[in-house]
Short mmCIF file of C-alpha atoms and ligand atoms in Angstrom, two decimals:
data_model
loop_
_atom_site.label_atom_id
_atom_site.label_comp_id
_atom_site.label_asym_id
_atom_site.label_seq_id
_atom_site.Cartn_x
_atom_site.Cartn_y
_atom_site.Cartn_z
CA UNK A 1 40.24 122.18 98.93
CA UNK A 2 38.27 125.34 99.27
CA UNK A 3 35.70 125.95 96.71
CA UNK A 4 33.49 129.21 95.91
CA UNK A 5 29.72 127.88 95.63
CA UNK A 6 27.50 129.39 93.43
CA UNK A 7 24.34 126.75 94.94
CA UNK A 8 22.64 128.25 98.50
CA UNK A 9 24.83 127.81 101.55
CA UNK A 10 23.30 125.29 103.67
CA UNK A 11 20.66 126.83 106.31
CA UNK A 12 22.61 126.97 109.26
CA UNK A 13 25.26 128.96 107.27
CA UNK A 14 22.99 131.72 106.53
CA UNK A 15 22.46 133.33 109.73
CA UNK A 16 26.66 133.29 109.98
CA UNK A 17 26.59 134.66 106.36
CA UNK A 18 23.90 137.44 107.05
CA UNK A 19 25.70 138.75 110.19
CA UNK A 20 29.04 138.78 108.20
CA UNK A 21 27.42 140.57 105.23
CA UNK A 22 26.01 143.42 107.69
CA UNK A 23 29.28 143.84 109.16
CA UNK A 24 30.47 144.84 105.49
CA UNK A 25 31.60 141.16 104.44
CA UNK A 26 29.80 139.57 102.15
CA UNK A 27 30.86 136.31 100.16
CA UNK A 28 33.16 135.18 102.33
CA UNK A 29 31.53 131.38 103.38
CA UNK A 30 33.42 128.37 101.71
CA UNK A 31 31.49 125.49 101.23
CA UNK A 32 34.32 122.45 101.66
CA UNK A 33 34.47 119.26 99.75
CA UNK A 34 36.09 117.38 103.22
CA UNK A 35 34.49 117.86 106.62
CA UNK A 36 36.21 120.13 108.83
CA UNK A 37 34.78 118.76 112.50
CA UNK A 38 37.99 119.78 114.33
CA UNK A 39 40.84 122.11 113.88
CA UNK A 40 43.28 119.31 112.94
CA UNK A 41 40.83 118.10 110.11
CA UNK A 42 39.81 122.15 108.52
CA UNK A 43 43.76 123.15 108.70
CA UNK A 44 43.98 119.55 106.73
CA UNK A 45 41.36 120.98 104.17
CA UNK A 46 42.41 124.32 103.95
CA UNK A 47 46.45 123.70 103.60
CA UNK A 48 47.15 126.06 106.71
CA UNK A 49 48.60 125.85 110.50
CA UNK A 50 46.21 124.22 113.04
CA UNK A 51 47.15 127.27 115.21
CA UNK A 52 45.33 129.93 111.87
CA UNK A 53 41.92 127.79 112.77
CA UNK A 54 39.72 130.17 115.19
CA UNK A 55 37.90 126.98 117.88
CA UNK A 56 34.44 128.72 118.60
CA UNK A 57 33.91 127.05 122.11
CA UNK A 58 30.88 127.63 124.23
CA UNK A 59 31.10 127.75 127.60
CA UNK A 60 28.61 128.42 130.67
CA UNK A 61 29.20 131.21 133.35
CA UNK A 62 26.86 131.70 135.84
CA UNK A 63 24.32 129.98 133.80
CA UNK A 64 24.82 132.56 131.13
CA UNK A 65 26.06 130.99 127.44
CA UNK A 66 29.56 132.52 126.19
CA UNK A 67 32.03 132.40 123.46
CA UNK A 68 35.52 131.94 123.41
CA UNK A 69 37.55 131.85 120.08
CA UNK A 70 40.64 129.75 120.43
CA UNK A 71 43.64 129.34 118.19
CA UNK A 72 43.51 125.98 116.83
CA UNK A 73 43.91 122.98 119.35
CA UNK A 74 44.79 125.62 122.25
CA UNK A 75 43.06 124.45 125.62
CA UNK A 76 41.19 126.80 127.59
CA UNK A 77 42.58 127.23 131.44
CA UNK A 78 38.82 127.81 132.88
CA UNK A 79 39.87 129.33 136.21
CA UNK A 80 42.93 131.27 134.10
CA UNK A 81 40.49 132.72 131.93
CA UNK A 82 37.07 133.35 134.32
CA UNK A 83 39.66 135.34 136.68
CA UNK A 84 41.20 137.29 133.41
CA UNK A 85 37.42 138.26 132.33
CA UNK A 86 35.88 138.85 136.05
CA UNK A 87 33.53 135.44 135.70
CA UNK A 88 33.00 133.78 139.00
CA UNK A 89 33.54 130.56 136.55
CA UNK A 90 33.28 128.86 133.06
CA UNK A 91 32.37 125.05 132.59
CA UNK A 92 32.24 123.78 128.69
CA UNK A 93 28.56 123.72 127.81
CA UNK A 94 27.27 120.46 126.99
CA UNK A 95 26.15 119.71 122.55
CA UNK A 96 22.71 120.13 123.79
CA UNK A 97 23.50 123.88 125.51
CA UNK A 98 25.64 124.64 122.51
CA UNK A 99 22.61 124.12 120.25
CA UNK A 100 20.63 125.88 122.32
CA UNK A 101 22.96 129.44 122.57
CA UNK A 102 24.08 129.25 118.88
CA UNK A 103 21.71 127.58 116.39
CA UNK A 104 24.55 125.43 115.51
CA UNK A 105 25.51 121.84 116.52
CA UNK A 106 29.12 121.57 117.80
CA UNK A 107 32.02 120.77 114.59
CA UNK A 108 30.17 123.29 112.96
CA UNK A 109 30.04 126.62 115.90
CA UNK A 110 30.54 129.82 114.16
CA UNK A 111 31.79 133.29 116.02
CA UNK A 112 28.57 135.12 114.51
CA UNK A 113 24.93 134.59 113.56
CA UNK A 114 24.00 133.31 116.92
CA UNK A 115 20.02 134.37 118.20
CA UNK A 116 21.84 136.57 120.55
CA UNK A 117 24.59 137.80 120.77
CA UNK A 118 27.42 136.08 123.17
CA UNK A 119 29.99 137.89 125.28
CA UNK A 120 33.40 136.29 123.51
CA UNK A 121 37.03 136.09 124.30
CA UNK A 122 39.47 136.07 121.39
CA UNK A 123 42.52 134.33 122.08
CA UNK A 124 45.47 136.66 121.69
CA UNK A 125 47.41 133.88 119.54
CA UNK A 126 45.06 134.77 117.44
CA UNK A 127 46.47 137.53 116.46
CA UNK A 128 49.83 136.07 115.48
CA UNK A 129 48.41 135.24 111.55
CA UNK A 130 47.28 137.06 108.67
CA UNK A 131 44.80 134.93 108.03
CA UNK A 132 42.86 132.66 110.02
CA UNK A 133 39.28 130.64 109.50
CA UNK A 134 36.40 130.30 111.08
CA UNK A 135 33.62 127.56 110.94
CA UNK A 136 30.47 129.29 108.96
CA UNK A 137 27.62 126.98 111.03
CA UNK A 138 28.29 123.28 109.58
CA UNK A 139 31.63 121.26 109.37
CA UNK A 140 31.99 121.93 106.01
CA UNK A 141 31.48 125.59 105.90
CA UNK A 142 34.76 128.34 106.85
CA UNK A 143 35.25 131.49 106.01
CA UNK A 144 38.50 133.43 105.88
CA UNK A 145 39.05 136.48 108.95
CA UNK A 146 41.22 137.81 111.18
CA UNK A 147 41.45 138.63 114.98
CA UNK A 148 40.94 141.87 114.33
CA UNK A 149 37.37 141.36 112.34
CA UNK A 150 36.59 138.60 114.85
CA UNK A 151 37.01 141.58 117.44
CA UNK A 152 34.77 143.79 115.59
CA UNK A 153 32.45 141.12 114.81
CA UNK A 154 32.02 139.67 118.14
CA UNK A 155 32.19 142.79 120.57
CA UNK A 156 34.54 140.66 121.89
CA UNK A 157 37.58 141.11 124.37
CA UNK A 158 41.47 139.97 123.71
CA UNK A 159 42.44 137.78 126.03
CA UNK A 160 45.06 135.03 126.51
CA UNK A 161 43.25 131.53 127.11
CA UNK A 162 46.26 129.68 128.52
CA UNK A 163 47.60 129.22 132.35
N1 5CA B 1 34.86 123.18 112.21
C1 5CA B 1 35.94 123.16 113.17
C2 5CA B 1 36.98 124.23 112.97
S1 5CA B 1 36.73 125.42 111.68
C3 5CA B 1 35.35 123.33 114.54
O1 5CA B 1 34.18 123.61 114.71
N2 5CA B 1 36.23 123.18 115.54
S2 5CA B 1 35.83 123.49 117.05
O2 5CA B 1 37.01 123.26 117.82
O3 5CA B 1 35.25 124.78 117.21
O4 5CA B 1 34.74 122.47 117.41
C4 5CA B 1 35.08 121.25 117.93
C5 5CA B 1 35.23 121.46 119.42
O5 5CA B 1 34.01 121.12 120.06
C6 5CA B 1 36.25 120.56 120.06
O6 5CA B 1 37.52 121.19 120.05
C7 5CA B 1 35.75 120.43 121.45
O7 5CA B 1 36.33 121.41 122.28
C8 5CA B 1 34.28 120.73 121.36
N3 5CA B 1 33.52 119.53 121.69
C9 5CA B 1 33.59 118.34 121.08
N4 5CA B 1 32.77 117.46 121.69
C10 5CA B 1 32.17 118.10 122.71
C11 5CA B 1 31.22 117.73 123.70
N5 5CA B 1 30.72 116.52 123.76
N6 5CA B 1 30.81 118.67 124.57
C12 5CA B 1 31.29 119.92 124.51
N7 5CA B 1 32.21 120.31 123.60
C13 5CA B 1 32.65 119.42 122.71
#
């Protein structure tokens, strides 16, 4: 289960926890006592639907990095999606490009506290839950938000992912 730490976050969390505290949220990264890699495994560890887990997936367009936010085990139609948002194309980035545009090593990709900001896509099934979660920069870090936040925090656009 979820746990509030008193002990510092781990490093990579702190980037994700200072971006979230300037956008008037502060305290919200949960350190985990089970790793939360994948959607299946933090839904597992946080007692909620696999579709209330925001995916932070990186992808490549034109050679620029970008974020999309997916609703828990929801796959990404590339060409769906690149039309939708006026990219000539999106491939997935590879764990070494990933590192690269976020500071964080994939299992563990937040929606903030990147060294620059990404243009993101939130996935509008998304927006079907209260609550959903976010990693926080390591697979055992979340913290709790909505699509609406995500929006705000992100710059980002609504978008379906899907076909
Ligand atoms: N901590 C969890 C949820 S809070 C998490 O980070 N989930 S995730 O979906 O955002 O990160 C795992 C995702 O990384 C997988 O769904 C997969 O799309 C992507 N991934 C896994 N392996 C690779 C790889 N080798 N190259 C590119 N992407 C990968």
């Amino acid at each position: 289960m979820e746990s509030r730490n008193s002990s510092p976050l781990p490093d990579r969390c702190v980037p994700v926890a200072e971006a979230l505290a300037a956008a008037g949220l502060p305290d919200r990264v949960r350190v985990l006592d089970e790793s939360a890699r994948t959607a299946a495994e933090a839904a597992a560890a946080l007692g909620c639907e696999v579709g209330a887990i925001a995916n932070s997936l990186v992808f490549l367009s034109g050679g620029e990095p970008v974020l999309v936010l997916t609703s828990g085990g929801h796959r990404v139609d590339t060409a769906a999606l690149a039309a939708r948002w006026g990219r000539a194309g999106l491939r997935r980035a590879t764990p070494e490009e990933v590192r690269r545009a976020t500071g964080q090593a994939i299992g563990g990709v937040a929606p903030v506290g990147h060294p620059r900001r990404l243009p993101t896509v939130v996935d509008e099934a998304l927006t079907g839950h209260d609550r959903i979660w976010a990693a926080a920069g390591t697979p055992h870090t979340v913290f709790p938000t909505t699509a609406a936040e995500l929006l705000r925090l992100t710059g980002g656009r609504l978008l379906p992912v899907g076909p």
